[in-house]
Amino acid sequence: MPNIYDPQQYKLDDRPMENFLDANEIWDILKRNENPDPQRVREVIARALDKNRLTLDETAVLINANTPELIEEIKNGARQLKEKVYGKRIVLFAPLYIGNLCVNNCAYCGFRADNQKQKRMTLSPEEIRDEVTMLEDAGHKRLILVFGEHPKYDPQFIADTVRQVYKVKHLNGEIRRVNINAAPLDVDGFKTVKDAGIGTYQVFQETYHRDTYLKVHLGGKKRDYDWRITSLDRAQEAGIDDVGIGALLGLYDWRFEVMGLLRHVNHFEAVYNVGPHTISFPRIKTASGFKVRDDYNVSDEDFTRLVAILRLAVPYTGLILTAREPAHIRDEVLQFGVSQIDGGTNIEMKGYSKQKNQQDLDQEQFTIGDNRSLNEVMEELIGHGYLPSFCTACYRLKRTGEHFMEFSVPGFIKRFCQPNAILTMAEYLEDYAPQKTKEMGYHLIEENLKDYRDEQFREKLSQRLDRIKKGERDLYF
Ligand code: SAM
Ligand code: SF4
């Protein structure tokens, strides 16, 4: 087993449900690793490639490596790690906006309470059914439900919505994993939501920098930094060990935010012995009544660089990239080990079921940068040799810590993830793909089958593929 948990990097006095972040500590670490020797940078990259989880100091070394040559070496390191550990799978999902009522005033968000232009609505059960049906008809199997923060969206409401989504089945379609992005709850609230069978619960800290946090969160419960930063501790206390953290890039210095994310990972590992399931790092986008400011703007170059740094720093955590990014950025950072992307995304309320010719900025939470359909994304991925996956096997077989297993259990990807990617992709090709995508997809599957030297296993996989072609669904290892 690789040395992932290095006790030296934990602050041993971390406690459950208490803020752990000390801004001075983070700045000290960044400062003491300024202008790193190129040799040191290479050592750190080599340690990550050797399957070690990086310390805060080591991550600061990578963040401070500023020459074009070293940045390229970091990106190359991330590419290698991705190839070596994760192979070619990319998991696909779609967000579904359930309601945009919100009591908070986050300066950057179109849903903020004092945005008069926003039409407020909450999907009715029929509307949820219509949206989910459209998503299933496109081929989706994994959704993330998104909610504003409002008394109406209490834990019972969220749990009922989750159950309802699971019940919608159209033709061969079904949603097999529902994740949540909603306001922080208390421990009992998280228990209620857990009982509905959710996958991951995501809460983004937005910025780990307290002063900035207070500047952009102008009212409502979300203004309470400590309640927010401890939210996923409460989720863990409630038994949800599958949590997603995130920072909204562009509010403060990205270097600090990357260190904040890593410190958050350390906290979970120190206190709950399990890191977060996923990390998200959306770059802030223009929203109704809000223009992105230049001060902390994260350039494309810095963005791609920080994704590579994160991959090396937390090699066993899922990295999520969203449709907020334009296609060319998505295509680049996929090479560094982003493990999940959304496809065919629509973030307008009722957006999937209504024909939309033009984006209506006033009604979306923010603008998105990639408007391709799920099938266009599939074709692009397949064309580049990636294996799009709708796999939900680990979650349904209660194999928790799947990213950790992928990373640390030899052969796990080959025996489970890759075949399951192939099987779920075949379902997509049978049920939803146009002829051209189907041909491309099966060609890629054939190529991948050749990689299996274990004939018995290859045979097993081929048999399951045949069963899918004959109409069986939901086969997995
Ligand atoms: N209301 C809940 C909350 O604030 O945590 C969950 C839903 S909120 C709609 C989901 C995420 O959208 C936020 O955590 C934030 O990071 C992101 N977001 C808000 N405004 C954004 C913008 N202008 N550009 C990019 N992402 C944005
Ligand atoms: Fe409300 Fe979330 Fe938007 Fe803030 S980010 S205004 S809490 S929906």
Short mmCIF file of C-alpha atoms and ligand atoms in Angstrom, two decimals:
data_model
loop_
_atom_site.label_atom_id
_atom_site.label_comp_id
_atom_site.label_asym_id
_atom_site.label_seq_id
_atom_site.Cartn_x
_atom_site.Cartn_y
_atom_site.Cartn_z
CA MET A 1 0.00 0.00 0.00
CA PRO A 2 1.49 3.41 -0.87
CA ASN A 3 2.23 5.90 1.83
CA ILE A 4 -0.74 8.18 1.45
CA TYR A 5 -1.50 9.14 4.98
CA ASP A 6 1.54 11.00 6.16
CA PRO A 7 0.77 11.93 9.77
CA GLN A 8 3.23 14.81 9.70
CA GLN A 9 0.96 16.81 7.50
CA TYR A 10 -1.95 16.84 9.89
CA LYS A 11 -2.50 19.36 12.54
CA LEU A 12 -3.25 16.86 15.21
CA ASP A 13 -5.37 19.28 17.15
CA ASP A 14 -8.06 19.35 14.42
CA ARG A 15 -11.43 18.62 15.98
CA PRO A 16 -14.72 17.56 14.45
CA MET A 17 -17.14 20.37 13.64
CA GLU A 18 -14.61 23.09 14.43
CA ASN A 19 -13.04 25.47 11.98
CA PHE A 20 -9.56 24.26 11.08
CA LEU A 21 -8.38 26.93 8.70
CA ASP A 22 -5.70 29.37 9.79
CA ALA A 23 -4.99 31.92 7.05
CA ASN A 24 -1.63 32.88 8.55
CA GLU A 25 -0.52 29.27 8.52
CA ILE A 26 -1.36 29.01 4.83
CA TRP A 27 0.44 32.22 3.93
CA ASP A 28 3.46 31.11 6.01
CA ILE A 29 3.67 27.84 4.14
CA LEU A 30 3.34 29.58 0.79
CA LYS A 31 6.03 32.12 1.76
CA ARG A 32 8.56 29.66 3.12
CA ASN A 33 8.43 27.72 -0.15
CA GLU A 34 8.88 30.70 -2.47
CA ASN A 35 11.31 30.43 -5.40
CA PRO A 36 11.83 26.71 -5.07
CA ASP A 37 14.92 25.08 -6.48
CA PRO A 38 14.01 23.23 -9.73
CA GLN A 39 15.45 20.07 -8.20
CA ARG A 40 13.03 20.33 -5.29
CA VAL A 41 10.09 20.80 -7.68
CA ARG A 42 11.14 17.66 -9.55
CA GLU A 43 11.44 15.72 -6.30
CA VAL A 44 7.90 16.69 -5.35
CA ILE A 45 6.55 15.67 -8.75
CA ALA A 46 8.41 12.36 -8.45
CA ARG A 47 6.92 11.77 -5.00
CA ALA A 48 3.41 12.26 -6.38
CA LEU A 49 4.16 9.90 -9.26
CA ASP A 50 5.30 7.41 -6.69
CA LYS A 51 1.74 7.50 -5.35
CA ASN A 52 2.40 9.63 -2.30
CA ARG A 53 -0.14 12.14 -1.20
CA LEU A 54 1.57 15.58 -1.06
CA THR A 55 1.95 17.68 2.08
CA LEU A 56 0.94 21.33 2.32
CA ASP A 57 4.62 22.32 1.99
CA GLU A 58 5.10 20.18 -1.08
CA THR A 59 1.96 21.59 -2.67
CA ALA A 60 3.25 25.11 -1.93
CA VAL A 61 6.46 24.18 -3.78
CA LEU A 62 4.43 23.33 -6.89
CA ILE A 63 2.31 26.46 -6.55
CA ASN A 64 5.48 28.59 -6.35
CA ALA A 65 7.15 26.96 -9.36
CA ASN A 66 6.70 29.83 -11.76
CA THR A 67 8.96 29.26 -14.76
CA PRO A 68 7.36 27.98 -17.99
CA GLU A 69 9.65 24.92 -17.94
CA LEU A 70 8.67 23.90 -14.42
CA ILE A 71 4.99 24.54 -15.07
CA GLU A 72 5.23 22.25 -18.09
CA GLU A 73 6.93 19.60 -15.94
CA ILE A 74 4.08 19.82 -13.42
CA LYS A 75 1.53 19.41 -16.21
CA ASN A 76 3.49 16.49 -17.60
CA GLY A 77 3.57 14.93 -14.14
CA ALA A 78 -0.22 15.22 -13.90
CA ARG A 79 -0.61 13.70 -17.37
CA GLN A 80 1.58 10.77 -16.37
CA LEU A 81 -0.22 10.22 -13.09
CA LYS A 82 -3.55 10.25 -14.88
CA GLU A 83 -2.34 7.72 -17.46
CA LYS A 84 -0.61 5.56 -14.89
CA VAL A 85 -3.43 5.42 -12.38
CA TYR A 86 -6.74 6.31 -13.96
CA GLY A 87 -6.54 5.33 -17.61
CA LYS A 88 -9.04 6.75 -20.05
CA ARG A 89 -12.34 6.83 -18.18
CA ILE A 90 -14.35 10.03 -17.76
CA VAL A 91 -17.56 9.92 -15.73
CA LEU A 92 -20.45 12.00 -17.08
CA PHE A 93 -23.27 13.66 -15.15
CA ALA A 94 -25.78 16.50 -15.47
CA PRO A 95 -26.94 19.17 -13.02
CA LEU A 96 -30.66 19.66 -12.46
CA TYR A 97 -31.81 22.92 -10.89
CA ILE A 98 -34.75 22.19 -8.59
CA GLY A 99 -35.45 25.63 -7.16
CA ASN A 100 -33.95 29.13 -7.22
CA LEU A 101 -35.61 30.62 -4.17
CA CYS A 102 -32.83 31.97 -2.00
CA VAL A 103 -32.53 33.95 1.21
CA ASN A 104 -28.83 34.66 0.78
CA ASN A 105 -27.09 37.50 -0.97
CA CYS A 106 -24.00 36.05 -2.58
CA ALA A 107 -22.70 38.93 -4.70
CA TYR A 108 -21.70 36.61 -7.57
CA CYS A 109 -24.88 34.57 -7.97
CA GLY A 110 -27.92 35.28 -10.15
CA PHE A 111 -30.15 33.60 -7.54
CA ARG A 112 -29.24 36.07 -4.76
CA ALA A 113 -32.23 37.35 -2.84
CA ASP A 114 -32.07 40.96 -3.99
CA ASN A 115 -31.81 40.16 -7.71
CA GLN A 116 -35.23 41.47 -8.77
CA LYS A 117 -34.79 40.27 -12.33
CA GLN A 118 -34.76 36.64 -11.32
CA LYS A 119 -38.05 34.82 -11.82
CA ARG A 120 -38.37 32.59 -8.75
CA MET A 121 -39.62 29.08 -9.11
CA THR A 122 -39.48 25.60 -7.68
CA LEU A 123 -40.11 22.64 -9.93
CA SER A 124 -43.39 20.87 -9.25
CA PRO A 125 -43.41 17.07 -9.10
CA GLU A 126 -44.69 16.99 -12.71
CA GLU A 127 -41.97 19.37 -13.82
CA ILE A 128 -39.33 17.26 -12.09
CA ARG A 129 -40.69 14.22 -13.89
CA ASP A 130 -40.49 16.05 -17.25
CA GLU A 131 -36.94 17.28 -16.66
CA VAL A 132 -35.70 13.89 -15.49
CA THR A 133 -37.41 12.19 -18.43
CA MET A 134 -35.58 14.52 -20.85
CA LEU A 135 -32.29 13.80 -19.10
CA GLU A 136 -32.90 10.06 -19.23
CA ASP A 137 -33.84 10.35 -22.91
CA ALA A 138 -30.47 11.99 -23.54
CA GLY A 139 -28.74 9.04 -21.86
CA HIS A 140 -27.93 10.36 -18.38
CA LYS A 141 -27.68 8.06 -15.37
CA ARG A 142 -26.13 10.41 -12.80
CA LEU A 143 -27.56 13.75 -11.70
CA ILE A 144 -26.67 16.45 -9.26
CA LEU A 145 -29.69 18.29 -7.89
CA VAL A 146 -29.08 21.98 -7.18
CA PHE A 147 -31.07 24.10 -4.73
CA GLY A 148 -30.99 27.71 -3.54
CA GLU A 149 -31.06 28.20 0.24
CA HIS A 150 -34.60 28.69 1.46
CA PRO A 151 -36.84 27.42 4.29
CA LYS A 152 -38.91 25.65 1.62
CA TYR A 153 -35.92 23.50 0.71
CA ASP A 154 -35.71 21.80 4.09
CA PRO A 155 -34.17 18.32 4.51
CA GLN A 156 -37.51 16.58 4.02
CA PHE A 157 -38.11 18.47 0.77
CA ILE A 158 -34.64 17.57 -0.50
CA ALA A 159 -35.11 13.92 0.51
CA ASP A 160 -38.55 13.73 -1.15
CA THR A 161 -37.12 15.23 -4.33
CA VAL A 162 -34.34 12.65 -4.39
CA ARG A 163 -36.82 9.79 -4.00
CA GLN A 164 -38.96 11.23 -6.73
CA VAL A 165 -36.05 11.47 -9.15
CA TYR A 166 -35.13 7.82 -8.56
CA LYS A 167 -38.71 6.82 -9.35
CA VAL A 168 -38.76 8.40 -12.81
CA LYS A 169 -38.13 5.65 -15.36
CA HIS A 170 -38.61 6.22 -19.06
CA LEU A 171 -38.05 3.47 -21.65
CA ASN A 172 -34.67 1.99 -20.67
CA GLY A 173 -33.75 5.14 -18.79
CA GLU A 174 -33.29 5.57 -15.07
CA ILE A 175 -31.23 7.71 -12.75
CA ARG A 176 -28.92 5.51 -10.72
CA ARG A 177 -27.13 8.06 -8.62
CA VAL A 178 -28.44 11.37 -7.30
CA ASN A 179 -25.93 13.82 -5.81
CA ILE A 180 -26.86 17.04 -4.06
CA ASN A 181 -25.55 20.61 -4.14
CA ALA A 182 -27.54 22.52 -1.55
CA ALA A 183 -27.21 24.58 1.59
CA PRO A 184 -25.39 23.20 4.64
CA LEU A 185 -27.71 21.33 7.00
CA ASP A 186 -27.52 20.36 10.64
CA VAL A 187 -26.68 16.76 11.59
CA ASP A 188 -30.32 15.64 11.74
CA GLY A 189 -31.02 17.28 8.40
CA PHE A 190 -28.13 15.44 6.80
CA LYS A 191 -29.47 12.18 8.25
CA THR A 192 -32.86 12.80 6.65
CA VAL A 193 -31.26 13.42 3.27
CA LYS A 194 -28.94 10.44 3.60
CA ASP A 195 -31.92 8.14 4.14
CA ALA A 196 -33.19 9.02 0.68
CA GLY A 197 -30.14 7.29 -0.80
CA ILE A 198 -28.03 10.18 -2.03
CA GLY A 199 -24.59 9.81 -3.55
CA THR A 200 -22.37 12.80 -2.77
CA TYR A 201 -23.39 15.91 -0.81
CA GLN A 202 -21.50 18.93 -2.11
CA VAL A 203 -21.00 22.22 -0.32
CA PHE A 204 -18.44 24.64 -1.75
CA GLN A 205 -16.67 26.92 0.67
CA GLU A 206 -16.48 29.45 -2.22
CA THR A 207 -13.46 31.15 -0.61
CA TYR A 208 -11.39 29.90 2.31
CA HIS A 209 -10.31 33.48 3.02
CA ARG A 210 -12.54 34.80 5.78
CA ASP A 211 -12.32 38.54 5.01
CA THR A 212 -13.13 37.94 1.36
CA TYR A 213 -15.90 35.57 2.37
CA LEU A 214 -17.53 38.31 4.41
CA LYS A 215 -17.16 40.81 1.55
CA VAL A 216 -19.05 38.68 -0.97
CA HIS A 217 -21.67 37.09 1.27
CA LEU A 218 -23.75 40.07 2.14
CA GLY A 219 -26.64 38.54 4.00
CA GLY A 220 -28.48 35.41 5.00
CA LYS A 221 -27.26 32.30 6.76
CA LYS A 222 -24.48 31.80 4.26
CA ARG A 223 -22.67 34.82 5.72
CA ASP A 224 -21.64 32.61 8.63
CA TYR A 225 -18.18 31.38 7.55
CA ASP A 226 -17.83 28.89 10.39
CA TRP A 227 -21.21 27.26 9.77
CA ARG A 228 -20.18 26.81 6.15
CA ILE A 229 -16.68 25.47 6.69
CA THR A 230 -17.90 22.90 9.21
CA SER A 231 -20.89 21.82 7.11
CA LEU A 232 -19.42 18.64 5.71
CA ASP A 233 -18.20 17.64 9.16
CA ARG A 234 -21.87 17.57 10.13
CA ALA A 235 -22.57 15.48 7.03
CA GLN A 236 -19.92 13.00 8.17
CA GLU A 237 -21.35 12.96 11.68
CA ALA A 238 -24.67 12.05 10.05
CA GLY A 239 -23.04 9.13 8.26
CA ILE A 240 -22.56 10.72 4.83
CA ASP A 241 -18.92 9.95 4.15
CA ASP A 242 -19.26 10.82 0.49
CA VAL A 243 -18.82 14.58 0.45
CA GLY A 244 -17.64 17.09 -2.14
CA ILE A 245 -15.72 20.26 -1.38
CA GLY A 246 -15.04 23.20 -3.68
CA ALA A 247 -13.76 26.73 -4.11
CA LEU A 248 -15.20 29.35 -6.43
CA LEU A 249 -12.11 30.63 -8.19
CA GLY A 250 -11.91 34.36 -8.82
CA LEU A 251 -12.96 35.62 -5.40
CA TYR A 252 -9.46 35.54 -3.90
CA ASP A 253 -5.90 34.45 -4.75
CA TRP A 254 -6.08 30.99 -6.37
CA ARG A 255 -2.87 29.94 -4.60
CA PHE A 256 -4.52 30.43 -1.24
CA GLU A 257 -7.66 28.60 -2.36
CA VAL A 258 -5.72 25.56 -3.58
CA MET A 259 -3.99 25.41 -0.20
CA GLY A 260 -7.38 25.87 1.52
CA LEU A 261 -8.82 22.91 -0.39
CA LEU A 262 -5.86 20.78 0.59
CA ARG A 263 -6.13 21.86 4.21
CA HIS A 264 -9.79 20.84 4.10
CA VAL A 265 -8.76 17.41 2.78
CA ASN A 266 -6.26 17.10 5.63
CA HIS A 267 -8.94 17.99 8.12
CA PHE A 268 -11.25 15.21 6.94
CA GLU A 269 -8.44 12.70 6.90
CA ALA A 270 -7.31 13.71 10.38
CA VAL A 271 -10.75 13.70 11.94
CA TYR A 272 -12.78 11.19 9.90
CA ASN A 273 -10.02 9.10 8.37
CA VAL A 274 -11.46 9.64 4.91
CA GLY A 275 -10.82 12.41 2.40
CA PRO A 276 -13.57 14.09 0.38
CA HIS A 277 -14.97 12.14 -2.54
CA THR A 278 -14.58 15.02 -4.96
CA ILE A 279 -13.11 18.50 -5.33
CA SER A 280 -14.72 21.14 -7.55
CA PHE A 281 -12.99 24.33 -8.64
CA PRO A 282 -15.42 26.41 -10.72
CA ARG A 283 -14.12 29.67 -12.12
CA ILE A 284 -16.51 32.47 -11.43
CA LYS A 285 -18.66 33.51 -14.40
CA THR A 286 -20.66 36.58 -15.25
CA ALA A 287 -24.15 36.35 -13.82
CA SER A 288 -27.24 38.52 -13.99
CA GLY A 289 -26.28 41.84 -12.32
CA PHE A 290 -22.73 40.69 -11.60
CA LYS A 291 -19.54 41.23 -13.60
CA VAL A 292 -16.36 39.32 -12.80
CA ARG A 293 -13.66 41.67 -11.43
CA ASP A 294 -10.07 41.59 -12.61
CA ASP A 295 -8.23 41.48 -9.26
CA TYR A 296 -8.28 37.74 -8.73
CA ASN A 297 -9.23 36.65 -12.21
CA VAL A 298 -7.79 33.19 -12.87
CA SER A 299 -6.32 33.08 -16.37
CA ASP A 300 -6.59 29.99 -18.55
CA GLU A 301 -2.89 29.36 -17.96
CA ASP A 302 -3.22 29.55 -14.17
CA PHE A 303 -6.37 27.46 -14.25
CA THR A 304 -4.87 24.58 -16.19
CA ARG A 305 -1.80 24.78 -13.98
CA LEU A 306 -3.77 24.61 -10.75
CA VAL A 307 -5.74 21.59 -11.95
CA ALA A 308 -2.43 19.82 -12.61
CA ILE A 309 -1.20 20.78 -9.12
CA LEU A 310 -4.37 19.47 -7.49
CA ARG A 311 -4.09 16.17 -9.37
CA LEU A 312 -0.57 15.69 -8.03
CA ALA A 313 -1.43 16.85 -4.51
CA VAL A 314 -4.50 14.61 -3.99
CA PRO A 315 -4.09 11.79 -6.46
CA TYR A 316 -6.91 9.69 -5.01
CA THR A 317 -9.64 12.32 -4.98
CA GLY A 318 -12.11 12.80 -7.83
CA LEU A 319 -11.77 16.12 -9.64
CA ILE A 320 -14.89 17.65 -11.16
CA LEU A 321 -14.89 20.07 -14.03
CA THR A 322 -18.15 21.68 -15.06
CA ALA A 323 -19.73 23.19 -18.12
CA ARG A 324 -18.77 26.57 -16.74
CA GLU A 325 -15.56 26.03 -18.69
CA PRO A 326 -15.34 26.31 -22.48
CA ALA A 327 -14.70 23.15 -24.48
CA HIS A 328 -11.01 23.87 -25.20
CA ILE A 329 -10.20 24.20 -21.48
CA ARG A 330 -12.12 21.04 -20.68
CA ASP A 331 -10.22 19.22 -23.37
CA GLU A 332 -6.87 20.32 -21.96
CA VAL A 333 -7.49 19.58 -18.29
CA LEU A 334 -9.03 16.19 -19.00
CA GLN A 335 -5.47 15.14 -19.71
CA PHE A 336 -4.46 16.07 -16.16
CA GLY A 337 -6.85 13.73 -14.49
CA VAL A 338 -10.21 15.39 -14.21
CA SER A 339 -12.41 12.41 -13.47
CA GLN A 340 -15.93 13.78 -13.95
CA ILE A 341 -17.51 16.30 -16.30
CA ASP A 342 -21.07 17.30 -17.04
CA GLY A 343 -22.45 17.00 -20.54
CA GLY A 344 -25.45 18.53 -22.29
CA THR A 345 -25.80 20.92 -19.36
CA ASN A 346 -28.64 23.37 -19.00
CA ILE A 347 -28.75 25.49 -15.87
CA GLU A 348 -31.95 27.33 -16.62
CA MET A 349 -34.94 26.34 -14.52
CA LYS A 350 -37.05 23.90 -16.56
CA GLY A 351 -34.30 24.20 -19.17
CA TYR A 352 -34.17 20.57 -20.28
CA SER A 353 -37.81 20.15 -21.11
CA LYS A 354 -38.35 23.43 -22.90
CA GLN A 355 -36.88 24.23 -26.28
CA LYS A 356 -34.32 26.93 -25.76
CA ASN A 357 -32.98 28.87 -28.71
CA GLN A 358 -31.14 31.58 -26.92
CA GLN A 359 -29.71 31.72 -23.43
CA ASP A 360 -31.64 33.95 -21.15
CA LEU A 361 -28.98 35.38 -18.88
CA ASP A 362 -31.44 36.89 -16.45
CA GLN A 363 -32.92 33.50 -15.68
CA GLU A 364 -29.76 31.46 -15.29
CA GLN A 365 -27.60 31.38 -12.21
CA PHE A 366 -24.62 32.33 -14.38
CA THR A 367 -23.53 31.82 -17.99
CA ILE A 368 -22.06 28.52 -19.06
CA GLY A 369 -19.16 28.09 -21.42
CA ASP A 370 -19.95 24.78 -23.05
CA ASN A 371 -23.34 24.34 -24.66
CA ARG A 372 -22.68 21.06 -26.41
CA SER A 373 -25.25 18.29 -26.19
CA LEU A 374 -24.42 15.13 -24.27
CA ASN A 375 -23.96 13.30 -27.56
CA GLU A 376 -21.56 15.93 -28.87
CA VAL A 377 -19.51 15.59 -25.68
CA MET A 378 -19.63 11.79 -26.01
CA GLU A 379 -18.40 11.94 -29.60
CA GLU A 380 -15.62 14.30 -28.72
CA LEU A 381 -14.48 12.10 -25.82
CA ILE A 382 -14.66 8.91 -27.87
CA GLY A 383 -12.82 10.66 -30.72
CA HIS A 384 -9.97 11.40 -28.32
CA GLY A 385 -9.87 7.82 -27.07
CA TYR A 386 -11.55 8.54 -23.70
CA LEU A 387 -14.04 6.05 -22.33
CA PRO A 388 -17.15 7.95 -21.25
CA SER A 389 -18.66 6.23 -18.23
CA PHE A 390 -22.05 6.35 -16.52
CA CYS A 391 -20.94 3.81 -13.96
CA THR A 392 -22.56 3.84 -10.52
CA ALA A 393 -21.45 0.38 -9.41
CA CYS A 394 -19.32 1.26 -6.37
CA TYR A 395 -22.01 3.41 -4.87
CA ARG A 396 -24.67 0.76 -5.40
CA LEU A 397 -22.52 -2.07 -4.12
CA LYS A 398 -21.60 0.09 -1.11
CA ARG A 399 -17.96 0.07 -2.16
CA THR A 400 -17.22 3.42 -0.57
CA GLY A 401 -13.93 5.21 -1.02
CA GLU A 402 -13.92 4.24 -4.68
CA HIS A 403 -11.37 6.85 -5.73
CA PHE A 404 -9.08 5.64 -3.02
CA MET A 405 -9.47 2.07 -4.24
CA GLU A 406 -8.89 3.07 -7.84
CA PHE A 407 -5.72 4.74 -6.76
CA SER A 408 -4.36 2.26 -4.30
CA VAL A 409 -5.72 -1.21 -5.03
CA PRO A 410 -3.68 -2.76 -7.82
CA GLY A 411 -5.84 -3.84 -10.74
CA PHE A 412 -9.01 -2.22 -9.39
CA ILE A 413 -9.51 -0.01 -12.43
CA LYS A 414 -8.92 -2.82 -14.86
CA ARG A 415 -11.27 -5.22 -13.09
CA PHE A 416 -14.05 -2.84 -12.14
CA CYS A 417 -13.95 0.73 -13.44
CA GLN A 418 -12.93 0.13 -17.01
CA PRO A 419 -15.31 -2.78 -17.70
CA ASN A 420 -18.14 -0.86 -16.06
CA ALA A 421 -17.34 2.17 -18.19
CA ILE A 422 -17.51 -0.09 -21.25
CA LEU A 423 -20.83 -1.63 -20.18
CA THR A 424 -22.51 1.69 -19.41
CA MET A 425 -21.17 3.18 -22.62
CA ALA A 426 -22.63 0.22 -24.55
CA GLU A 427 -26.01 0.91 -22.95
CA TYR A 428 -25.73 4.49 -24.16
CA LEU A 429 -24.72 3.39 -27.67
CA GLU A 430 -27.68 0.99 -27.87
CA ASP A 431 -30.33 3.30 -26.45
CA TYR A 432 -29.39 6.88 -27.30
CA ALA A 433 -26.56 7.27 -29.80
CA PRO A 434 -26.95 8.22 -33.46
CA GLN A 435 -25.43 5.72 -35.90
CA LYS A 436 -22.10 7.57 -36.25
CA THR A 437 -21.50 7.73 -32.49
CA LYS A 438 -22.50 4.09 -32.19
CA GLU A 439 -19.91 3.01 -34.73
CA MET A 440 -17.19 5.14 -33.13
CA GLY A 441 -18.13 3.86 -29.69
CA TYR A 442 -18.10 0.16 -30.53
CA HIS A 443 -14.82 0.59 -32.35
CA LEU A 444 -13.32 2.07 -29.18
CA ILE A 445 -14.78 -0.75 -27.09
CA GLU A 446 -13.17 -3.32 -29.41
CA GLU A 447 -9.83 -1.56 -29.03
CA ASN A 448 -10.17 -1.60 -25.25
CA LEU A 449 -11.10 -5.26 -25.16
CA LYS A 450 -7.77 -6.04 -26.79
CA ASP A 451 -6.06 -4.69 -23.66
CA TYR A 452 -7.41 -7.59 -21.61
CA ARG A 453 -4.80 -10.29 -21.67
CA ASP A 454 -6.78 -12.37 -19.18
CA GLU A 455 -8.88 -14.26 -21.70
CA GLN A 456 -11.38 -15.49 -19.17
CA PHE A 457 -12.15 -11.98 -18.05
CA ARG A 458 -12.32 -10.68 -21.62
CA GLU A 459 -14.81 -13.42 -22.39
CA LYS A 460 -16.92 -12.51 -19.37
CA LEU A 461 -16.97 -8.88 -20.45
CA SER A 462 -17.82 -9.77 -24.05
CA GLN A 463 -20.71 -11.92 -22.85
CA ARG A 464 -22.11 -9.05 -20.87
CA LEU A 465 -21.77 -6.78 -23.88
CA ASP A 466 -23.78 -9.30 -25.90
CA ARG A 467 -26.45 -9.38 -23.22
CA ILE A 468 -26.69 -5.58 -23.41
CA LYS A 469 -27.03 -5.75 -27.19
CA LYS A 470 -29.90 -8.19 -26.67
CA GLY A 471 -31.70 -5.78 -24.37
CA GLU A 472 -30.52 -6.47 -20.81
CA ARG A 473 -29.54 -3.42 -18.81
CA ASP A 474 -27.67 -2.45 -15.67
CA LEU A 475 -24.94 -5.09 -15.72
CA TYR A 476 -21.83 -4.32 -13.74
CA PHE A 477 -18.83 -5.77 -11.97
N1 SAM B 1 -27.32 27.40 -2.70
C1 SAM B 1 -26.34 26.42 -2.40
C2 SAM B 1 -25.01 27.02 -2.07
O1 SAM B 1 -24.84 28.21 -2.25
O2 SAM B 1 -24.15 26.28 -1.65
C3 SAM B 1 -26.12 25.43 -3.52
C4 SAM B 1 -26.39 25.82 -4.89
S1 SAM B 1 -25.34 27.08 -5.58
C5 SAM B 1 -26.47 27.43 -6.84
C6 SAM B 1 -24.04 26.09 -6.25
C7 SAM B 1 -22.74 26.76 -6.52
O3 SAM B 1 -22.81 27.60 -7.66
C8 SAM B 1 -22.20 27.66 -5.47
O4 SAM B 1 -21.63 26.94 -4.42
C9 SAM B 1 -21.19 28.50 -6.23
O5 SAM B 1 -19.87 27.98 -6.10
C10 SAM B 1 -21.62 28.37 -7.69
N2 SAM B 1 -21.82 29.67 -8.29
C11 SAM B 1 -22.61 30.67 -7.85
N3 SAM B 1 -22.49 31.75 -8.65
C12 SAM B 1 -21.57 31.45 -9.61
C13 SAM B 1 -21.00 32.16 -10.71
N4 SAM B 1 -21.33 33.43 -10.98
N5 SAM B 1 -20.10 31.53 -11.48
C14 SAM B 1 -19.75 30.25 -11.22
N6 SAM B 1 -20.26 29.53 -10.20
C15 SAM B 1 -21.16 30.13 -9.40
FE1 SF4 B 2 -28.24 31.36 -3.01
FE2 SF4 B 2 -26.37 29.47 -3.38
FE3 SF4 B 2 -26.71 31.47 -5.15
FE4 SF4 B 2 -25.70 31.99 -2.79
S1 SF4 B 2 -24.77 30.67 -4.36
S2 SF4 B 2 -27.31 33.21 -3.80
S3 SF4 B 2 -26.79 30.59 -1.50
S4 SF4 B 2 -28.13 29.86 -4.67
#
